[in-house]
Tab-separated table of C-alpha atoms in Angstrom:
chain	number	residue	atom	x	y	z
A	1	MET	CA	-6.737	-27.950	7.727
A	2	ALA	CA	-4.864	-25.925	6.149
A	3	GLN	CA	-1.356	-25.744	7.770
A	4	PRO	CA	-0.059	-21.949	8.953
A	5	HIS	CA	2.034	-19.901	6.468
A	6	SER	CA	6.001	-19.496	6.884
A	7	ALA	CA	7.579	-16.518	8.377
A	8	ALA	CA	10.280	-17.045	7.022
A	9	GLY	CA	10.798	-20.451	5.868
A	10	THR	CA	12.535	-23.068	8.895
A	11	ALA	CA	14.117	-20.068	10.638
A	12	SER	CA	12.274	-18.356	13.765
A	13	LEU	CA	12.340	-15.023	13.728
A	14	THR	CA	14.013	-12.620	16.360
A	15	SER	CA	12.279	-10.218	18.572
A	16	ASP	CA	13.740	-7.089	16.829
A	17	GLU	CA	12.836	-8.400	13.492
A	18	ILE	CA	9.264	-8.552	14.511
A	19	SER	CA	9.856	-5.292	16.172
A	20	ARG	CA	10.250	-4.601	13.164
A	21	LEU	CA	7.737	-6.061	11.749
A	22	GLN	CA	4.979	-4.729	13.769
A	23	THR	CA	6.198	-1.003	13.254
A	24	MET	CA	5.972	-1.010	9.681
A	25	ALA	CA	2.842	-2.905	9.904
A	26	GLU	CA	0.809	-0.543	11.812
A	27	ALA	CA	2.322	2.435	8.894
A	28	GLY	CA	0.310	0.418	6.533
A	29	ASP	CA	2.904	-1.579	4.802
A	30	THR	CA	1.713	-4.789	3.168
A	31	VAL	CA	4.659	-6.739	2.674
A	32	SER	CA	5.092	-6.088	6.186
A	33	GLN	CA	1.592	-6.784	6.965
A	34	MET	CA	2.111	-10.644	5.213
A	35	LYS	CA	5.022	-11.592	7.511
A	36	LEU	CA	3.635	-9.834	10.986
A	37	ALA	CA	1.209	-12.524	9.927
A	38	SER	CA	2.597	-15.221	9.251
A	39	ALA	CA	4.503	-14.807	11.969
A	40	TYR	CA	1.380	-15.210	13.969
A	41	ASP	CA	0.104	-17.796	12.199
A	42	ALA	CA	3.606	-20.158	12.879
A	43	GLY	CA	4.605	-19.386	16.079
A	44	SER	CA	7.989	-17.709	14.082
A	45	GLY	CA	9.387	-15.591	16.662
A	46	ILE	CA	6.504	-14.887	18.436
A	47	PRO	CA	3.695	-17.214	20.342
A	48	GLN	CA	1.089	-18.832	17.504
A	49	ASN	CA	-1.540	-16.558	17.871
A	50	THR	CA	-4.184	-17.163	14.834
A	51	GLY	CA	-6.599	-14.294	16.218
A	52	GLU	CA	-3.879	-12.025	15.424
A	53	ALA	CA	-2.678	-13.790	12.344
A	54	ALA	CA	-6.251	-13.036	11.393
A	55	LYS	CA	-5.828	-8.992	11.857
A	56	TRP	CA	-2.675	-8.535	10.067
A	57	TYR	CA	-3.552	-10.739	7.049
A	58	ALA	CA	-7.112	-8.625	7.295
A	59	LYS	CA	-5.506	-5.364	6.333
A	60	ALA	CA	-3.205	-6.862	4.048
A	61	ALA	CA	-6.063	-8.298	2.424
A	62	GLU	CA	-7.648	-4.977	2.593
A	63	ASN	CA	-4.875	-3.158	0.797
A	64	GLY	CA	-5.309	-5.219	-1.939
A	65	ASN	CA	-3.189	-8.280	-1.609
A	66	ALA	CA	-4.612	-11.013	-3.500
A	67	GLU	CA	-2.138	-14.092	-0.620
A	68	ALA	CA	-3.926	-12.215	1.987
A	69	GLN	CA	-7.846	-12.484	0.518
A	70	ASN	CA	-7.123	-15.909	-0.401
A	71	ILE	CA	-5.914	-16.768	3.061
A	72	LEU	CA	-8.315	-14.970	5.306
A	73	GLY	CA	-10.765	-16.545	2.590
A	74	ASN	CA	-9.626	-19.634	3.938
A	75	MET	CA	-9.856	-18.464	7.574
A	76	TYR	CA	-13.330	-17.275	7.920
A	77	ARG	CA	-14.185	-20.473	6.051
A	78	ALA	CA	-12.731	-22.955	8.329
A	79	GLY	CA	-14.020	-20.637	11.384
A	80	ARG	CA	-9.050	-20.158	11.876
A	81	GLY	CA	-8.655	-17.611	14.098
A	82	LEU	CA	-12.180	-15.899	13.666
A	83	GLN	CA	-15.295	-16.405	13.686
A	84	ARG	CA	-16.060	-19.387	10.531
A	85	ASN	CA	-18.510	-16.961	8.173
A	86	LYS	CA	-19.361	-18.729	4.431
A	87	GLU	CA	-20.050	-15.203	3.277
A	88	MET	CA	-17.097	-13.175	4.176
A	89	ALA	CA	-14.603	-16.595	3.297
A	90	VAL	CA	-16.850	-15.932	-0.819
A	91	GLN	CA	-16.127	-12.690	-0.823
A	92	TRP	CA	-12.279	-12.781	0.727
A	93	ASN	CA	-11.640	-15.450	-2.087
A	94	HIS	CA	-13.689	-13.376	-4.597
A	95	LYS	CA	-11.732	-10.251	-4.291
A	96	ALA	CA	-8.149	-12.587	-4.487
């Protein structure tokens, strides 16, 4: 199974960092969307939640982030954080 992507190396994010990431991610900042997705994926500074991770990876993927597209495709393939869907997995992996 694929391992979560670390949001900040081995250091856990602070609540202030999470709050800033959330604000910037909601405003459409792709880098912040990726960092927030990674934080949820790894449980860095917030409880691990693969569903929320998938949501933020999807937003970054829709904004054209190739890494997010690849991760999202892998999440669909594994059924990690969202329902397993081979067609969506192929679609996102091809976009990456």
